[in-house]
Short mmCIF file of C-alpha atoms and ligand atoms in Angstrom, two decimals:
data_model
loop_
_atom_site.label_atom_id
_atom_site.label_comp_id
_atom_site.label_asym_id
_atom_site.label_seq_id
_atom_site.Cartn_x
_atom_site.Cartn_y
_atom_site.Cartn_z
CA UNK A 1 20.89 78.66 -9.29
CA UNK A 2 22.73 75.60 -10.45
CA UNK A 3 21.89 73.84 -7.20
CA UNK A 4 18.23 74.76 -7.48
CA UNK A 5 18.01 73.34 -10.97
CA UNK A 6 19.75 70.18 -9.85
CA UNK A 7 17.36 69.85 -6.94
CA UNK A 8 14.34 70.56 -9.12
CA UNK A 9 15.32 68.01 -11.76
CA UNK A 10 15.97 65.49 -9.02
CA UNK A 11 12.53 66.13 -7.58
CA UNK A 12 10.95 65.83 -11.03
CA UNK A 13 12.71 62.51 -11.52
CA UNK A 14 11.45 61.20 -8.18
CA UNK A 15 7.88 62.16 -8.94
CA UNK A 16 8.05 60.63 -12.40
CA UNK A 17 9.59 57.43 -11.06
CA UNK A 18 7.25 57.01 -8.10
CA UNK A 19 4.02 55.75 -9.72
CA UNK A 20 5.83 52.92 -11.52
CA UNK A 21 7.54 51.80 -8.36
CA UNK A 22 4.39 52.06 -6.30
CA UNK A 23 2.31 50.22 -8.90
CA UNK A 24 4.49 47.16 -9.42
CA UNK A 25 5.24 44.45 -6.89
CA UNK A 26 8.87 43.32 -6.71
CA UNK A 27 9.02 39.55 -7.21
CA UNK A 28 12.01 37.26 -6.71
CA UNK A 29 12.43 33.95 -8.52
CA UNK A 30 14.81 31.55 -6.75
CA UNK A 31 16.57 28.88 -8.80
CA UNK A 32 20.06 27.37 -9.17
CA UNK A 33 19.36 23.75 -8.29
CA UNK A 34 16.58 21.57 -9.63
CA UNK A 35 16.12 18.14 -11.18
CA UNK A 36 14.22 20.13 -13.83
CA UNK A 37 15.62 22.51 -16.45
CA UNK A 38 15.55 25.68 -14.33
CA UNK A 39 17.74 27.53 -16.85
CA UNK A 40 14.92 27.13 -19.36
CA UNK A 41 11.94 27.63 -17.04
CA UNK A 42 13.06 30.68 -15.03
CA UNK A 43 13.06 33.02 -18.07
CA UNK A 44 9.56 31.78 -18.93
CA UNK A 45 8.33 32.43 -15.38
CA UNK A 46 9.92 35.88 -15.48
CA UNK A 47 8.28 36.78 -18.79
CA UNK A 48 4.86 35.48 -17.73
CA UNK A 49 4.95 37.56 -14.55
CA UNK A 50 6.24 40.67 -16.33
CA UNK A 51 3.53 40.27 -19.00
CA UNK A 52 0.90 41.03 -16.36
CA UNK A 53 2.33 44.53 -15.87
CA UNK A 54 2.02 43.93 -12.14
CA UNK A 55 5.52 42.80 -11.22
CA UNK A 56 9.15 43.71 -11.48
CA UNK A 57 11.06 40.44 -11.43
CA UNK A 58 14.54 39.64 -10.15
CA UNK A 59 16.24 36.25 -10.03
CA UNK A 60 18.41 34.86 -7.23
CA UNK A 61 20.44 31.88 -8.43
CA UNK A 62 21.76 29.69 -5.62
CA UNK A 63 25.20 28.09 -5.95
CA UNK A 64 25.19 24.58 -7.46
CA UNK A 65 24.73 21.34 -5.50
CA UNK A 66 27.36 20.51 -2.90
CA UNK A 67 28.98 23.96 -3.28
CA UNK A 68 30.12 25.31 0.10
CA UNK A 69 29.09 28.79 -1.02
CA UNK A 70 25.44 27.75 -0.53
CA UNK A 71 26.03 28.43 3.19
CA UNK A 72 26.13 32.14 2.33
CA UNK A 73 23.05 32.13 0.11
CA UNK A 74 20.53 34.43 1.75
CA UNK A 75 18.25 36.52 -0.44
CA UNK A 76 16.83 39.62 1.23
CA UNK A 77 13.27 38.27 1.25
CA UNK A 78 11.87 41.40 2.87
CA UNK A 79 12.58 43.42 -0.28
CA UNK A 80 9.99 41.44 -2.23
CA UNK A 81 6.24 41.15 -2.30
CA UNK A 82 6.42 37.58 -3.49
CA UNK A 83 9.03 34.81 -3.70
CA UNK A 84 8.67 32.34 -6.59
CA UNK A 85 10.31 29.02 -5.83
CA UNK A 86 11.89 27.27 -8.81
CA UNK A 87 14.37 25.50 -6.54
CA UNK A 88 14.65 21.82 -5.71
CA UNK A 89 18.03 21.13 -4.16
CA UNK A 90 20.39 21.20 -1.22
CA UNK A 91 19.21 22.50 2.14
CA UNK A 92 19.75 26.18 2.83
CA UNK A 93 21.55 27.42 5.94
CA UNK A 94 19.60 27.59 9.20
CA UNK A 95 19.78 31.39 9.00
CA UNK A 96 18.19 31.42 5.53
CA UNK A 97 15.52 28.96 6.62
CA UNK A 98 14.63 31.15 9.62
CA UNK A 99 14.65 34.25 7.40
CA UNK A 100 12.11 32.73 4.98
CA UNK A 101 9.96 31.51 7.88
CA UNK A 102 9.98 34.98 9.42
CA UNK A 103 9.19 36.64 6.10
CA UNK A 104 6.22 34.34 5.56
CA UNK A 105 4.92 34.49 9.14
CA UNK A 106 5.01 38.27 8.85
CA UNK A 107 2.76 38.31 5.79
CA UNK A 108 4.99 37.48 2.85
CA UNK A 109 3.90 35.85 -0.38
CA UNK A 110 5.26 32.70 -2.00
CA UNK A 111 4.61 30.68 -5.14
CA UNK A 112 5.57 27.01 -5.24
CA UNK A 113 6.20 26.04 -8.86
CA UNK A 114 6.07 22.36 -9.88
CA UNK A 115 9.18 20.56 -8.52
CA UNK A 116 9.75 23.17 -5.79
CA UNK A 117 7.36 20.92 -3.84
CA UNK A 118 9.99 18.16 -4.01
CA UNK A 119 12.52 20.23 -2.11
CA UNK A 120 13.59 20.36 1.54
CA UNK A 121 11.98 17.14 2.89
CA UNK A 122 13.51 17.56 6.40
CA UNK A 123 12.49 21.24 6.77
CA UNK A 124 9.20 21.07 8.66
CA UNK A 125 8.21 24.72 8.22
CA UNK A 126 8.75 24.47 4.46
CA UNK A 127 6.52 21.40 4.36
CA UNK A 128 3.86 23.42 6.18
CA UNK A 129 4.23 26.21 3.61
CA UNK A 130 3.82 23.89 0.61
CA UNK A 131 1.03 21.87 2.25
CA UNK A 132 1.91 18.68 0.41
CA UNK A 133 5.08 17.53 -1.32
CA UNK A 134 6.60 14.51 -2.96
CA UNK A 135 9.68 12.31 -3.43
CA UNK A 136 13.02 12.58 -1.60
CA UNK A 137 12.05 10.28 1.27
CA UNK A 138 8.59 11.65 1.98
CA UNK A 139 6.11 9.08 3.32
CA UNK A 140 3.38 8.68 5.96
CA UNK A 141 5.68 10.46 8.45
CA UNK A 142 5.26 13.57 6.29
CA UNK A 143 1.47 13.69 6.69
CA UNK A 144 -1.62 12.49 4.83
CA UNK A 145 -2.40 12.22 1.14
CA UNK A 146 -4.85 14.95 0.13
CA UNK A 147 -7.60 13.86 -2.26
CA UNK A 148 -10.97 15.11 -3.44
CA UNK A 149 -13.78 12.62 -2.91
CA UNK A 150 -17.56 13.11 -2.97
CA UNK A 151 -17.33 16.87 -3.30
CA UNK A 152 -14.87 17.55 -0.53
CA UNK A 153 -11.24 17.40 0.52
CA UNK A 154 -10.28 14.12 2.21
CA UNK A 155 -7.08 13.47 4.19
CA UNK A 156 -5.90 9.89 3.75
CA UNK A 157 -3.36 8.74 6.35
CA UNK A 158 -2.66 5.28 4.92
CA UNK A 159 1.06 4.44 4.75
CA UNK A 160 2.98 4.82 1.52
CA UNK A 161 5.47 6.89 -0.41
CA UNK A 162 4.81 10.43 -1.59
CA UNK A 163 5.08 11.80 -5.10
CA UNK A 164 4.49 10.07 -8.42
CA UNK A 165 3.51 10.77 -11.99
CA UNK A 166 2.85 8.64 -15.03
CA UNK A 167 3.69 9.55 -18.64
CA UNK A 168 2.84 13.12 -19.62
CA UNK A 169 -0.58 13.65 -21.17
CA UNK A 170 -3.31 16.27 -21.53
CA UNK A 171 -5.69 16.28 -18.57
CA UNK A 172 -8.77 18.09 -17.36
CA UNK A 173 -8.36 20.40 -14.37
CA UNK A 174 -11.50 20.89 -12.26
CA UNK A 175 -12.17 23.98 -10.19
CA UNK A 176 -13.07 23.02 -6.60
CA UNK A 177 -13.17 26.39 -4.87
CA UNK A 178 -14.80 28.70 -7.41
CA UNK A 179 -15.22 31.54 -4.91
CA UNK A 180 -11.50 31.96 -4.30
CA UNK A 181 -10.09 35.11 -5.97
CA UNK A 182 -7.63 33.05 -8.05
CA UNK A 183 -10.45 30.92 -9.48
CA UNK A 184 -13.24 33.49 -9.87
CA UNK A 185 -14.48 33.56 -13.47
CA UNK A 186 -12.53 30.48 -14.58
CA UNK A 187 -14.48 27.59 -16.10
CA UNK A 188 -15.45 24.64 -13.92
CA UNK A 189 -13.29 22.38 -16.12
CA UNK A 190 -10.44 23.13 -18.49
CA UNK A 191 -7.81 21.18 -20.37
CA UNK A 192 -4.15 21.42 -19.40
CA UNK A 193 -1.63 20.83 -22.20
CA UNK A 194 0.54 17.71 -22.10
CA UNK A 195 2.16 17.82 -18.68
CA UNK A 196 3.04 15.71 -15.68
CA UNK A 197 0.09 14.98 -13.41
CA UNK A 198 1.49 14.78 -9.88
CA UNK A 199 -0.32 12.30 -7.63
CA UNK A 200 0.23 10.63 -4.24
CA UNK A 201 1.43 13.96 -2.81
CA UNK A 202 1.40 14.16 0.99
CA UNK A 203 2.40 16.55 3.74
CA UNK A 204 1.20 18.42 6.83
CA UNK A 205 -1.81 19.75 4.85
CA UNK A 206 -2.56 22.37 7.48
CA UNK A 207 -4.31 25.65 6.59
CA UNK A 208 -4.61 24.32 3.06
CA UNK A 209 -7.36 24.94 0.50
CA UNK A 210 -7.59 22.86 -2.66
CA UNK A 211 -8.45 25.20 -5.55
CA UNK A 212 -8.39 22.66 -8.38
CA UNK A 213 -7.85 18.95 -8.94
CA UNK A 214 -7.21 16.57 -11.83
CA UNK A 215 -8.26 12.96 -12.13
CA UNK A 216 -5.16 10.75 -12.17
CA UNK A 217 -6.41 8.10 -14.56
CA UNK A 218 -5.09 4.58 -14.03
CA UNK A 219 -4.64 4.26 -17.80
CA UNK A 220 -1.79 6.74 -17.37
CA UNK A 221 -0.54 4.84 -14.29
CA UNK A 222 -2.29 7.34 -12.03
CA UNK A 223 -3.77 6.86 -8.57
CA UNK A 224 -7.40 6.68 -9.73
CA UNK A 225 -8.06 9.67 -7.44
CA UNK A 226 -8.88 13.33 -7.97
CA UNK A 227 -5.53 14.85 -7.06
CA UNK A 228 -4.87 18.48 -6.01
CA UNK A 229 -3.09 20.52 -8.70
CA UNK A 230 -3.62 24.11 -7.48
CA UNK A 231 -3.63 24.92 -3.76
CA UNK A 232 -3.35 27.84 -1.40
CA UNK A 233 -1.87 27.63 2.07
CA UNK A 234 -1.85 30.14 4.92
CA UNK A 235 1.41 30.19 6.85
CA UNK A 236 1.25 32.66 9.72
CA UNK A 237 0.14 35.89 8.04
CA UNK A 238 1.68 34.74 4.76
CA UNK A 239 0.01 33.44 1.62
CA UNK A 240 1.27 30.55 -0.52
CA UNK A 241 0.04 29.65 -4.00
CA UNK A 242 1.14 26.14 -5.01
CA UNK A 243 0.88 24.97 -8.62
CA UNK A 244 1.95 21.44 -9.46
CA UNK A 245 1.68 22.20 -13.18
CA UNK A 246 4.45 23.26 -15.56
CA UNK A 247 7.03 20.49 -15.96
CA UNK A 248 8.86 22.36 -18.72
CA UNK A 249 8.64 25.14 -21.31
CA UNK A 250 6.14 23.23 -23.49
CA UNK A 251 3.66 22.66 -20.66
CA UNK A 252 4.18 26.31 -19.66
CA UNK A 253 2.66 27.41 -22.99
CA UNK A 254 -0.69 26.12 -21.75
CA UNK A 255 -3.01 29.06 -21.13
CA UNK A 256 -4.53 27.30 -18.12
CA UNK A 257 -1.08 27.10 -16.54
CA UNK A 258 -0.16 30.67 -17.51
CA UNK A 259 -3.31 32.33 -16.23
CA UNK A 260 -3.46 30.43 -12.94
CA UNK A 261 0.25 31.20 -12.36
CA UNK A 262 -0.30 34.90 -13.03
CA UNK A 263 -3.43 35.11 -10.88
CA UNK A 264 -1.94 32.95 -8.13
CA UNK A 265 1.18 35.09 -7.95
CA UNK A 266 -0.87 38.28 -7.67
CA UNK A 267 -2.95 36.72 -4.90
CA UNK A 268 0.15 35.52 -3.03
CA UNK A 269 1.60 39.02 -3.27
CA UNK A 270 -1.48 41.10 -2.46
CA UNK A 271 -4.38 38.87 -1.33
CA UNK A 272 -6.38 40.08 -4.35
CA UNK A 273 -6.68 39.31 -8.05
CA UNK A 274 -7.31 42.20 -10.45
CA UNK A 275 -6.55 40.32 -13.71
CA UNK A 276 -9.41 39.55 -16.04
CA UNK A 277 -9.88 36.04 -17.42
CA UNK A 278 -8.56 36.18 -21.03
CA UNK A 279 -10.61 35.14 -24.05
CA UNK A 280 -8.20 32.32 -24.92
CA UNK A 281 -8.73 30.53 -21.59
CA UNK A 282 -9.54 26.88 -22.47
CA UNK A 283 -12.61 24.83 -21.79
CA UNK A 284 -12.55 21.07 -21.12
CA UNK A 285 -12.29 19.88 -24.72
CA UNK A 286 -9.39 21.69 -26.35
CA UNK A 287 -5.96 22.79 -25.17
CA UNK A 288 -5.13 26.48 -25.57
CA UNK A 289 -1.47 27.39 -26.13
CA UNK A 290 0.52 30.63 -26.33
CA UNK A 291 3.99 31.01 -27.78
ZN1 ZN B 301 8.38 17.57 -13.69
#
């Protein structure tokens, strides 16, 4: 009798626990090294993803720069529906690189957040996953600049360094691929809160779709080009959402950043977006912030 009750209560627990587990996608944020304040931004990323009700979020913190223990850093990528990269630092072991490549080729999901596109210059597969990147020795050897000119994506192979931004300012983000699930229902133009506007980014740019751009105005030392800010990349069967926005916690209060991060992460994880566009999503004239 005792055993039966134990078994029954165990069964009841499993049934009760199942729908929650089945409904939420496990996400993993990776941090631990970054030239940005990852200790401040990871909790914000975690909260924004949990706020959707779609994800359970864990964090894997890599050992610090130049620490020999980094050789043993190998998250179990396969446990997660999406990997959120908040890491810009020392190269991972060959085994960990191959593991991430295999996870993505097999249909994994990944989000590249802001300076994560600075990381791993010598790792060719990572450059293919991010599409374009900047700084840390990238140049014309890395691939073309990607710009938006005359209504279409243009690859510019002229020589030069990769990665730049002027002083932070508010800027208009323009939707370029309105039919993509991440962008469906968003306005054609909206204002991002004061943030860094990355320009002169370059890379392999294969299997890449530009979702949204921003004009890098020369009055803010920009390129004078419409520069990609939100992208998606196919890598094998895997899906990558790449947002260049979100330098720090203040810029991450911008509703445009928040909503595109939440929708982009869902798309990277599942290939679909079920989230509705919220009423506080900005238009082109006024920044919308959440605390
Ligand atoms: Zn930054």
